[in-house]
Tab-separated table of C-alpha atoms and ligand atoms in Angstrom:
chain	number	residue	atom	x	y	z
C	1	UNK	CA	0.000	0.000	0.000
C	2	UNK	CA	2.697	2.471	0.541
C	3	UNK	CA	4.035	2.139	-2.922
C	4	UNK	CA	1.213	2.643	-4.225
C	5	UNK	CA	1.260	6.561	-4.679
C	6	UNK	CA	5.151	6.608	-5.175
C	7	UNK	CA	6.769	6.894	-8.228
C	8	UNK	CA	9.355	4.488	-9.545
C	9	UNK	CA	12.567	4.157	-7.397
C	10	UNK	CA	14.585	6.213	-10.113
C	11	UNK	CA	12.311	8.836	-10.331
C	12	UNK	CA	12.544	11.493	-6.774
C	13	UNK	CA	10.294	11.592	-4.352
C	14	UNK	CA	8.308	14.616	-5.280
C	15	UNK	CA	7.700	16.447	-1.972
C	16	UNK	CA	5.050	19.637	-1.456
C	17	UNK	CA	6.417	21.617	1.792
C	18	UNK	CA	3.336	23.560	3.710
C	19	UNK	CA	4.450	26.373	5.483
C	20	UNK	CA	8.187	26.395	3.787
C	21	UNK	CA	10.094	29.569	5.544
C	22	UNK	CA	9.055	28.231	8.921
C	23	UNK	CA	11.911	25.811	10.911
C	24	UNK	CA	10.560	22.745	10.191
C	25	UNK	CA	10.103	24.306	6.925
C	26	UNK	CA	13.080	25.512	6.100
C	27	UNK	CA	14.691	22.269	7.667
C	28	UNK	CA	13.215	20.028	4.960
C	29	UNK	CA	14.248	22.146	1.943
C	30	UNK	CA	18.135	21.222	3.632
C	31	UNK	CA	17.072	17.586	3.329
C	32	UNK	CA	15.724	17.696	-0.508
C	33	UNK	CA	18.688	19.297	-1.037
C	34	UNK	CA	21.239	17.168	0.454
C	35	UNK	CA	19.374	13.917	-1.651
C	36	UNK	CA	18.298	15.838	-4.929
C	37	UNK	CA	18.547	12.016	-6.076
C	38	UNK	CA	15.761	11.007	-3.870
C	39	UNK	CA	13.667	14.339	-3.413
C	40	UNK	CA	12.488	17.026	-5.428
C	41	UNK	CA	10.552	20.021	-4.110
C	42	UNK	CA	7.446	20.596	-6.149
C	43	UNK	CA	5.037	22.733	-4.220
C	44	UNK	CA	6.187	25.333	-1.292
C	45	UNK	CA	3.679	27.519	0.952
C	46	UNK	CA	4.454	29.826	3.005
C	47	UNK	CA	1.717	32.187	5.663
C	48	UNK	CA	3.489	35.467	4.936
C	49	UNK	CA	7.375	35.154	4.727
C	50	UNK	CA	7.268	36.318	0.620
C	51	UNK	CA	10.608	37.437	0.880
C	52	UNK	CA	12.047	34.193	1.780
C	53	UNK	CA	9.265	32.059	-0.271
C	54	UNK	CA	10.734	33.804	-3.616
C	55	UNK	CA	14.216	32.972	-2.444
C	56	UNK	CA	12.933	29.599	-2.159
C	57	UNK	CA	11.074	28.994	-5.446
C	58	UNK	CA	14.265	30.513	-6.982
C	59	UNK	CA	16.411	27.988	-5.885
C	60	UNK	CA	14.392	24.636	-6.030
C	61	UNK	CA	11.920	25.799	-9.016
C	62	UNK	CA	8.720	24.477	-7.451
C	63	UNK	CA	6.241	23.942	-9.871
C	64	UNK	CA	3.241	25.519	-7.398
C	65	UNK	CA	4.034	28.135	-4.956
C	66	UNK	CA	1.334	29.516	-2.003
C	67	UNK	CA	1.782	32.770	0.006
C	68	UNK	CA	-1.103	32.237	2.350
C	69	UNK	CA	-1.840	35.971	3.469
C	70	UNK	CA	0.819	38.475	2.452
C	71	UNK	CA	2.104	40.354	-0.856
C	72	UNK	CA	3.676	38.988	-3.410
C	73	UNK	CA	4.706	42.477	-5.027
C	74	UNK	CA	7.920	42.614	-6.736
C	75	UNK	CA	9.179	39.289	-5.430
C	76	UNK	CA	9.032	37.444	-8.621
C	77	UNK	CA	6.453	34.896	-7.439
C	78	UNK	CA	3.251	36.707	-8.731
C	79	UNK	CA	1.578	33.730	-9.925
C	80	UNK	CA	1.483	32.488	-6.088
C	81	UNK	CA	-1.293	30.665	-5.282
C	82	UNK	CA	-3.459	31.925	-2.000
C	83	UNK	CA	-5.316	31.477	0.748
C	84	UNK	CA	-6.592	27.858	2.315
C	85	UNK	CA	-7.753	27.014	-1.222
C	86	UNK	CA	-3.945	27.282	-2.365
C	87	UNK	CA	-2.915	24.818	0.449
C	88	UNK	CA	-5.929	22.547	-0.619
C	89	UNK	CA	-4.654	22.764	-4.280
C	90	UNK	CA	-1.111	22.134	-3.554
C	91	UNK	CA	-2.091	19.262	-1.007
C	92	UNK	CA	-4.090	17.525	-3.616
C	93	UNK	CA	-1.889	18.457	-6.767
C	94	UNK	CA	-1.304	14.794	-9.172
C	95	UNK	CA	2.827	15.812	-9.254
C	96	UNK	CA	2.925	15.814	-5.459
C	97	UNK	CA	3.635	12.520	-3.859
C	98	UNK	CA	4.077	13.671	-0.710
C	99	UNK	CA	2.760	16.452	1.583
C	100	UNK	CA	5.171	18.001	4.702
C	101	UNK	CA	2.672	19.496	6.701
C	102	UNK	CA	4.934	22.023	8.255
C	103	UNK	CA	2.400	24.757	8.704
C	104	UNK	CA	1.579	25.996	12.329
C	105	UNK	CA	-1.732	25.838	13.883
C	106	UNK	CA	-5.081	25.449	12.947
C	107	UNK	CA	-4.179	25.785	9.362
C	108	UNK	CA	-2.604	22.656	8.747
C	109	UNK	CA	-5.376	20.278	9.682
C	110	UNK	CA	-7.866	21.140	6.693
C	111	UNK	CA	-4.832	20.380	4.119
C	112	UNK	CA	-3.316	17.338	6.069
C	113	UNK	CA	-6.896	15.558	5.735
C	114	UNK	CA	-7.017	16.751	2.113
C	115	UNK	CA	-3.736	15.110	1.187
C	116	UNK	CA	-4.900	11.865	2.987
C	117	UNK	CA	-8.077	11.888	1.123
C	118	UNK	CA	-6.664	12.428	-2.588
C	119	UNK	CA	-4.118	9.707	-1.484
C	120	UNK	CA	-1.063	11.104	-0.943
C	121	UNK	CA	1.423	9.834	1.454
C	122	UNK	CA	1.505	12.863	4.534
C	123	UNK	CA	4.640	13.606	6.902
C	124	UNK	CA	2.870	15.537	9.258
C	125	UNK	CA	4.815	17.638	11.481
C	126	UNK	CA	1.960	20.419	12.589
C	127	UNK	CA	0.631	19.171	16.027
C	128	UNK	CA	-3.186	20.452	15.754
C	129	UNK	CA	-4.484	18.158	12.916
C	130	UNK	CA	-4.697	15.198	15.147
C	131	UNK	CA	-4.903	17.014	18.819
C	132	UNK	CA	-7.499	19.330	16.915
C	133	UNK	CA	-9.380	16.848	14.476
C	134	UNK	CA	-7.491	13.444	15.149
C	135	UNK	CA	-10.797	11.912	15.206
C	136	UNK	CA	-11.445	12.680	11.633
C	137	UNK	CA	-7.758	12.593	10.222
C	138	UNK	CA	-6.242	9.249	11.838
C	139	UNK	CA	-9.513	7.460	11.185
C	140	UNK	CA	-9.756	8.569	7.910
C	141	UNK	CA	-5.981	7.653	7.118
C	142	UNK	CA	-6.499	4.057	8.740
C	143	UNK	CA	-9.608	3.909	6.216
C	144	UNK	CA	-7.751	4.647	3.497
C	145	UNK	CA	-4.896	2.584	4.334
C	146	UNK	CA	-2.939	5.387	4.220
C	147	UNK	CA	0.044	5.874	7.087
C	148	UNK	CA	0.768	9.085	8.553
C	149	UNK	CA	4.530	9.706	9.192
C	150	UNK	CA	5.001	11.674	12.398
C	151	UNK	CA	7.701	14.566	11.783
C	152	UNK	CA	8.117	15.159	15.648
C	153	UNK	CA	11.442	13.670	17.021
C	154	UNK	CA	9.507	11.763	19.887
C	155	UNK	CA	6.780	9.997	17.173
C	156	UNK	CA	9.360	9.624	14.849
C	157	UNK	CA	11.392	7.701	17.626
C	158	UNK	CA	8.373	5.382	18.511
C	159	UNK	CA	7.881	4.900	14.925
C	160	UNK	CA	11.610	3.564	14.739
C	161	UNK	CA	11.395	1.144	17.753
C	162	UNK	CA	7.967	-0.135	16.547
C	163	UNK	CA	9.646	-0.915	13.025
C	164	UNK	CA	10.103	-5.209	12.954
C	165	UNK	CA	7.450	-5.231	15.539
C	166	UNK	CA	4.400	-7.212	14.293
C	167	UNK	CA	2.953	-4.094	12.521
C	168	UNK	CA	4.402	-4.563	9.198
C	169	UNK	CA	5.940	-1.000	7.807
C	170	UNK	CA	3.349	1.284	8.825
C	171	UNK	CA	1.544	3.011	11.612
C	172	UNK	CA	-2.151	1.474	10.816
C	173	UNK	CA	-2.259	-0.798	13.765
C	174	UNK	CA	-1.208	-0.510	17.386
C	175	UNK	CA	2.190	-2.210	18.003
C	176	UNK	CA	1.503	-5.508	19.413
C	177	UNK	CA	3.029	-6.834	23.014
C	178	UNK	CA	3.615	-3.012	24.000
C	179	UNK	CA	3.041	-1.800	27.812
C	180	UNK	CA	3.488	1.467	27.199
C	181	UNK	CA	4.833	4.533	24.755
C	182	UNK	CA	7.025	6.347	26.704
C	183	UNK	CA	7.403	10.204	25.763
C	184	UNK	CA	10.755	12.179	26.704
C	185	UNK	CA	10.378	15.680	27.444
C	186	UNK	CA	13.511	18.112	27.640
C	187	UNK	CA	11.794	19.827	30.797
C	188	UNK	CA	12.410	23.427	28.208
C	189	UNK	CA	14.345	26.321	30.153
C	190	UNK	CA	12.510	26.061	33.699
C	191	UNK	CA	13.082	22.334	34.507
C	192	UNK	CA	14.852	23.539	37.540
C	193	UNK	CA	13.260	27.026	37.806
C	194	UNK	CA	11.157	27.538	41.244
C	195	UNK	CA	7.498	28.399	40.763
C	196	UNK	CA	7.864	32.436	42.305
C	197	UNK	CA	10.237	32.769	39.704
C	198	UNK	CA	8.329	31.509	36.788
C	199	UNK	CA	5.736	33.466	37.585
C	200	UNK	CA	7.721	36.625	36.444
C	201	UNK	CA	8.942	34.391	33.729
C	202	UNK	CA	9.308	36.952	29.965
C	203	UNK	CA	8.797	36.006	26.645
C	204	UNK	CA	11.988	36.512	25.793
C	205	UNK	CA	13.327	33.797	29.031
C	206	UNK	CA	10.804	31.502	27.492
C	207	UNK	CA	12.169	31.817	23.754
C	208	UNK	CA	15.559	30.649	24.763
C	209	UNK	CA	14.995	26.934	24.561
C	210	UNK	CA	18.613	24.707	25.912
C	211	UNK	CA	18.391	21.954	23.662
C	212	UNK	CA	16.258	22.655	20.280
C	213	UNK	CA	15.602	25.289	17.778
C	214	UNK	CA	12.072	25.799	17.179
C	215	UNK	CA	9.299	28.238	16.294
C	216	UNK	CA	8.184	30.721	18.690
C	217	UNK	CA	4.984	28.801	19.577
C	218	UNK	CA	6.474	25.684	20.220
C	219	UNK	CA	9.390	26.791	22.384
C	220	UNK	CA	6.629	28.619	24.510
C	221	UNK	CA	4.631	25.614	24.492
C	222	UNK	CA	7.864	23.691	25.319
C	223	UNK	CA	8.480	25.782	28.087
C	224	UNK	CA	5.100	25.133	29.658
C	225	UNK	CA	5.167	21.571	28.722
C	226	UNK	CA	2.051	22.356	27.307
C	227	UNK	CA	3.959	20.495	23.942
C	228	UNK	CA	4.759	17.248	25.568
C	229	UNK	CA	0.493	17.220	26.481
C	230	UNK	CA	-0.195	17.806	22.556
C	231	UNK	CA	2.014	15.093	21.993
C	232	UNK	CA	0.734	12.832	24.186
C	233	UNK	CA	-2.636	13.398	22.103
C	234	UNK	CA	-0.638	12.622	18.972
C	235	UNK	CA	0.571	9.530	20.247
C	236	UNK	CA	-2.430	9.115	21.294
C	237	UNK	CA	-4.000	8.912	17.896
C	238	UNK	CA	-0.788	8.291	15.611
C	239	UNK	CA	-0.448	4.890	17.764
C	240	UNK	CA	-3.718	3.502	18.713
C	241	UNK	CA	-3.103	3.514	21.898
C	242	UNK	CA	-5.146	4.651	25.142
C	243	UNK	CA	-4.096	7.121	27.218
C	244	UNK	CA	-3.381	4.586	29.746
C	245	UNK	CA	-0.620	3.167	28.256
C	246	UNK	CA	1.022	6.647	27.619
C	247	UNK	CA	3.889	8.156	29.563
C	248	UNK	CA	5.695	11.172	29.684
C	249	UNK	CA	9.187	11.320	31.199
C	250	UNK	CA	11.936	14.485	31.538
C	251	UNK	CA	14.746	13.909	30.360
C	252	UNK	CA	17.014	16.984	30.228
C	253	UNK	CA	19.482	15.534	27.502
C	254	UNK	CA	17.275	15.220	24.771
C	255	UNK	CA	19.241	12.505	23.518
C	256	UNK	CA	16.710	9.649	23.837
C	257	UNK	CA	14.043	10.810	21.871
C	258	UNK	CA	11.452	8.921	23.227
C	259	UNK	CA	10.466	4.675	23.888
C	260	UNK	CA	8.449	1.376	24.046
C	261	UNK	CA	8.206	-0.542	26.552
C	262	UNK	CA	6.633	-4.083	25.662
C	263	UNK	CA	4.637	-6.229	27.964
C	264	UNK	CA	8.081	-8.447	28.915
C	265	UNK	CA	9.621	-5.172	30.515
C	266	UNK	CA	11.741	-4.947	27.622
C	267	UNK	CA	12.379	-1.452	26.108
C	268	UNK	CA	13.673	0.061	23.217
C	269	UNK	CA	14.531	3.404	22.664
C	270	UNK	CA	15.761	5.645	19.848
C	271	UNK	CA	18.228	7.710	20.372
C	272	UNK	CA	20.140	10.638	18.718
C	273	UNK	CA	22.104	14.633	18.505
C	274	UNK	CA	18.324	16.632	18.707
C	275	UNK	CA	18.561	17.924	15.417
C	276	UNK	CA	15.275	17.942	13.611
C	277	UNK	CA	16.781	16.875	10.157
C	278	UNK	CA	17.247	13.255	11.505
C	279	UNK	CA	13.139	12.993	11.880
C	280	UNK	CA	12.626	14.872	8.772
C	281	UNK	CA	14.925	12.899	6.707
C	282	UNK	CA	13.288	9.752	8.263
C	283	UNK	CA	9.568	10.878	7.080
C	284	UNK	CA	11.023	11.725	3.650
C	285	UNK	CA	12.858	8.814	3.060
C	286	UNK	CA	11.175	5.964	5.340
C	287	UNK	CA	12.419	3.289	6.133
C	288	UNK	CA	15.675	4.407	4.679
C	289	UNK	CA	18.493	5.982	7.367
C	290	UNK	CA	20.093	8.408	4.753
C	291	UNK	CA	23.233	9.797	4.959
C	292	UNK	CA	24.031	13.529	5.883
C	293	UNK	CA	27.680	14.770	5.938
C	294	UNK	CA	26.240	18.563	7.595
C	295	UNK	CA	24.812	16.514	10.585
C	296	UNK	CA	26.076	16.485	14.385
C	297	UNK	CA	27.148	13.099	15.475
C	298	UNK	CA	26.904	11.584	19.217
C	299	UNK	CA	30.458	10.363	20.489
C	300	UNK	CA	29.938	7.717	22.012
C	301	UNK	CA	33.738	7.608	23.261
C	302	UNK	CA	33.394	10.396	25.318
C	303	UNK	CA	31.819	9.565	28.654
C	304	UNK	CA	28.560	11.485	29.664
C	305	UNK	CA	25.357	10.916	31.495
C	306	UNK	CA	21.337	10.259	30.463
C	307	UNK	CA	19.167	11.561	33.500
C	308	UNK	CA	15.686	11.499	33.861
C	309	UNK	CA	13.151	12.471	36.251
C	310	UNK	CA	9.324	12.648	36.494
C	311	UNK	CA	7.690	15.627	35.207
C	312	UNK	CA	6.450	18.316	37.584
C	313	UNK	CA	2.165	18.700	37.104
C	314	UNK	CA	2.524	21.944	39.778
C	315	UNK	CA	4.844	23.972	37.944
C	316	UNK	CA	3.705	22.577	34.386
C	317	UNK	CA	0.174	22.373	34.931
C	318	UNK	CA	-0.683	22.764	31.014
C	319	UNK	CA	0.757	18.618	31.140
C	320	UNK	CA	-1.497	18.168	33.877
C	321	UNK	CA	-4.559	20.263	31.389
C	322	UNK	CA	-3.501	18.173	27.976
C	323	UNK	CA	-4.167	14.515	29.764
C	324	UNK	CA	-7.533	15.699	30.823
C	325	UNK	CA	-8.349	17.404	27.992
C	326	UNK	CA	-7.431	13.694	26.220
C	327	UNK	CA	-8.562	11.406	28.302
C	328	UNK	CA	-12.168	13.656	28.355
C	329	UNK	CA	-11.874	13.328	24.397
C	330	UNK	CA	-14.281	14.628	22.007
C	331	UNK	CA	-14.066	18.167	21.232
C	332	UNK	CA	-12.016	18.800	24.766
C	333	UNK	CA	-8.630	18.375	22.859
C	334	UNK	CA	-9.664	21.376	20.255
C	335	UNK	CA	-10.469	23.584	22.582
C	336	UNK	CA	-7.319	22.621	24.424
C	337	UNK	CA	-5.428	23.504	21.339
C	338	UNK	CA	-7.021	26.898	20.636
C	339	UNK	CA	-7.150	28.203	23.796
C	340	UNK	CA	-3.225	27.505	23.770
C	341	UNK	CA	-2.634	28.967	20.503
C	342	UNK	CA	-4.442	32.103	21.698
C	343	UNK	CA	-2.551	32.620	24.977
C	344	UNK	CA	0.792	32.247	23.926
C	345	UNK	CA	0.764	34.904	21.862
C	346	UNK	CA	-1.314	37.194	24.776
C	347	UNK	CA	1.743	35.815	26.351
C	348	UNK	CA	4.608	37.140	23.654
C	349	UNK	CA	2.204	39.957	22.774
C	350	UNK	CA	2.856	40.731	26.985
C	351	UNK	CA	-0.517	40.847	28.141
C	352	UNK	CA	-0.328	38.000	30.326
C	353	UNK	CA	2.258	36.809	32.330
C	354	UNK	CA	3.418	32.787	32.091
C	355	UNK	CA	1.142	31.021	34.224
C	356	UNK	CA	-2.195	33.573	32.326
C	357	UNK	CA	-1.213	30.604	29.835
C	358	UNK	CA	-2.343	27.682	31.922
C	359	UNK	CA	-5.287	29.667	33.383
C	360	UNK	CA	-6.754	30.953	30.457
C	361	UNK	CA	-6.438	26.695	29.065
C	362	UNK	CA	-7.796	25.815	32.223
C	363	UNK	CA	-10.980	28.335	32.229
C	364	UNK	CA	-11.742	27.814	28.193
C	365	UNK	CA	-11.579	24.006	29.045
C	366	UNK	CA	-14.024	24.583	32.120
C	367	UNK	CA	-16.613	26.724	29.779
C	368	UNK	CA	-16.748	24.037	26.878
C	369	UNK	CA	-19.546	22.534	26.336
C	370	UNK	CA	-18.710	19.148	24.559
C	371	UNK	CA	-19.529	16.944	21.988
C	372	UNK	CA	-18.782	13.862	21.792
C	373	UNK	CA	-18.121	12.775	18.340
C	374	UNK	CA	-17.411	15.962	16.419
C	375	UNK	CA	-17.004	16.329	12.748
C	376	UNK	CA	-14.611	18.799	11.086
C	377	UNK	CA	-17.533	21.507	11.001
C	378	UNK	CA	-18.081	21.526	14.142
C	379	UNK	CA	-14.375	21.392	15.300
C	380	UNK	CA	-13.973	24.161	12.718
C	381	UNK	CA	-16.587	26.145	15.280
C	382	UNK	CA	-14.821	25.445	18.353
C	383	UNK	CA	-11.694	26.473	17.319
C	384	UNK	CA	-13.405	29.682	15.705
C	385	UNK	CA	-15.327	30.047	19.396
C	386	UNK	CA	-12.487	29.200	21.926
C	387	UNK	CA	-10.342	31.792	20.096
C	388	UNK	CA	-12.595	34.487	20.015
C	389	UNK	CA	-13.802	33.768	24.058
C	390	UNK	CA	-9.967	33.470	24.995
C	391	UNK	CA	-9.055	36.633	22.740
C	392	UNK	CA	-11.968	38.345	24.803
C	393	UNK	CA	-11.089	37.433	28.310
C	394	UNK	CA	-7.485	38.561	27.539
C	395	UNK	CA	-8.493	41.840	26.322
C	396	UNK	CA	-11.111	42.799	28.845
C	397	UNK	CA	-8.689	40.538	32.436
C	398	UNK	CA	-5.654	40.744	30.620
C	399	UNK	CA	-4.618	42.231	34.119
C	400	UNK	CA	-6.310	40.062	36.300
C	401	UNK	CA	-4.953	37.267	34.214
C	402	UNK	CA	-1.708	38.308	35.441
C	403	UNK	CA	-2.493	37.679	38.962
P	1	MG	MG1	8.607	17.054	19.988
C-alpha cells in the first residue's frame, strides 16, 4: 500500500512543503537538497514570509508556490497561489507525492486531511491536525490505508522502535506486546526554575529553549510543557493507543528521543544529537536511514550521562490540562489547542504573564460545552469560538490574568 502513490525508485520523491520559511520548513528544503537524487521540491507555501518564499522557489523551481496571506509584489512569485484554497490545491496536486505538513496551527489540519483523502502519502509535522481533528484525520488515514509519518522527534522515535514489531511498515495498527509509549520531554528552560520565579517568567526567558531550535509557539509551548500534552494526544491517535498506556518522562538531555516498553519489561529506545533533520529525513525517506555529511554526530567515546526524572504537574500544569483534555476526548482536545494557541501569543504579545497561559487553558476548558463525536464543522466552530472567548477574556482581564 505504501508504494502505491510513489513513483518508480529512479524517479525522486516529489515532496510539497506547507508552510516552507518556517523551521521545520526551512529544515526540509536542507534535506531535498542534500538527496536531490531522492527528493524534489514541487510545491512550497508559506503564511506570509514572501521574501524568503521567492528565495525559495528561486532555488528549487517548485512547480506551485502559495503565500497564504501576504504580498507577493515585486518578489518574482506573482503567480502564487493563495489562501486555504492554495494549500488545498497544492495538497491535492497529481505531481505531489508527498505532503510536509509544516504549517503551524489550525491551518494545517484542513490540508493534512485533504492530502490523505486524494491519497497522498503525509509527513505531518503540525501538532493540531490530530490534537485538533485526530478523530477525523487518523480514522480517515487508517480507512484509506494510508500511514501518517510523524515529523516530531519523539513519534518519529516510537515509529523507529515499533519498526520489525508485528505491525508490518506502517503506523495502521497498534504495536503488538507493548506496555506502554514512553514520551521524553527536555523539561524546556525552567526544569529547575522555582514556581515564584516563573511566575515573572518573559517572553523573551521563554524563547531561549537549551536543547532545540524551534518556532516561537512551540518553544513557549515547550516551556510550559504544554507540547509534551499535545504530543501525548498525537501519540495518542498516531499509535492507537489509550491514554493509559502513555507516559511522559523528563529527560534533560534530549538525547533519547522517546520509547516502548513491551509487555516483557523490555524497552527500546531511539536515540540521537536533537537535530530535527534526523526525523525529517526519516519521514522523507522511510524506512531508509540516509546519509548527511552537515549533521552532528553523538560520540559515544566520550563519557557522559542520560538523566531522567518525572515531570512536575505543579509547575507545568498545562501537562497536567492536555491529559484531561485527552482522556475527556471529544471536542475537549480542540479547545485545548485553541485556547493555547491564543494565549501564547497574549503571552509574547505581553498581556499575560506565564502562568495567564495555563489559566486561560484551564478556564476555556471549564466553559466548553462538549460533543462527543465531532465532525470537522463543528471542530472548525470550536476552534473559531475558543479563540474568540480566549481573545476576549485577555483583552477585557488581561490584568487580572496576570495575577
Ligand atoms: Mg517534539
Amino acid at each position: 500500500m505504501e508504494n502505491q502513490t510513489s513513483p518508480p525508485a529512479t524517479q525522486p520523491l516529489r515532496v510539497a512543503v506547507l508552510g516552507s520559511t518556517g523551521s521545520i520548513g526551512t529544515q526540509t528544503l536542507d534535506v531535498i537538497a542534500a538527496h536531490p537524487d531522492r527528493f524534489s521540491a514541487v510545491a512550497l507555501a508559506a503564511a506570509r514570509n514572501a521574501t524568503l518564499l521567492a528565495e525559495q522557489a528561486a532555488r528549487f523551481k517548485p512547480l506551485l508556490v502559495c503565500l497564504g496571506e501576504g504580498r507577493v509584489g515585486g518578489t518574482g512569485i506573482e503567480d502564487a497561489l493563495s489562501g486555504p484554497e492554495g494549500l488545498i490545491e497544492i495538497a491535492t496536486h497529481p505531481d505531489v507525492d508527498l505532503v510536509v505538513v509544516a504549517t503551524t496551527g489550525a491551518a494545517g489540519w484542513e490540508p493534512t486531511l485533504a492530502a490523505i483523502s486524494a491519497g497522498k502519502q503525509v509527513a505531518l509535522a503540525n501538532k493540531e491536525a490530530l490534537v485538533m481533528a485526530g478523530s477525523v484525520i487518523a480514522v480517515e488515514a487508517r480507512r484509506r490505508g494510508i500511514p501518517l509519518r510523524p515529523v516530531d522527534s519523539e513519534h518519529s522515535a516510537i515509529w523507529q522502535c515499533i519498526q520489525g514489531e508485528g505491525v508490518g511498515d506502517s503506523l495502521l495498527a497498534a504495536p503488538k506486546g507493548v506496555r506502554k509509549l514512553i514520551l521524553t520531554a527536555s523539561g524546556g528552560p525552567f526544569r529547575n526554575t522555582p514556581r515564584e520565579q516563573m511566575e515573572k517568567v518573559t517572553p523573551g526567558q521563554a524563547l531561549a529553549h537549551p536543547t532545540w531550535n524551534m518556532g516561537a509557539k512551540i518553544t513557549i509551548d515547550s516551556a510550559t510543557l504544554m507540547n509534551k500534552g499535545l504530543e501525548v494526544i498525537e501519540a495518542h491517535w498516531l499509535f492507537d493507543m489509550p491514554y493509559e498506556k502513555l507516559e511522559v518522562v523528563v529527560h534533560p538531555q534530549s538525547i533519547v528521543h522517546s520509547m516502548i516498553e513491551f509487555e516483557d519489561g523490555s524497552t527500546k529506545a531511539q536515540l540521537g544529537v536533537p537535530d530535527m533533520r534526523v526525523p525529517i529525513q526519516y519521514a522523507l525517506g522511510y524506512p531508509d536511514h540516509l546519509p548527511y555529511a552537515d549533521l552532528p554526530q553523538m560520540d559515544w567515546t566520550q563519557a557522559f550521562t542520560l538523566e531522567f526524572e518525572p515531570p512536575d504537574l505543579d509547575r507545568f500544569p498545562c501537562l497536567g490540562l492536555a491529559w484531561e483534555a485527552g482522556r475527556k476526548g471529544g471536542t475537549y482536545p480542540a479547545v485545548l489547542s485553541a485556547a493555547d494557541e491564543e494565549a501564547v501569543r497574549a503571552f509574547l504579545d505581553e498581556k499575560i504573564d506565564f502562568y495567564g497561559i495555563p489559566r486561560l487553558v484551564e478556564r476555556a476548558l471549564g466553559a466548553h460545552e462538549p460533543i462527543t463525536e465531532p465532525d470537522l464543522q463543528t471542530i472548525r466552530e470550536i476552534d473559531r469560538d475558543t479563540r474568540a472567548r480566549v481573545r476576549e477574556w485577555t483583552r477585557t482581564q488581561g490584568s487580572a490574568l496576570i495575577r
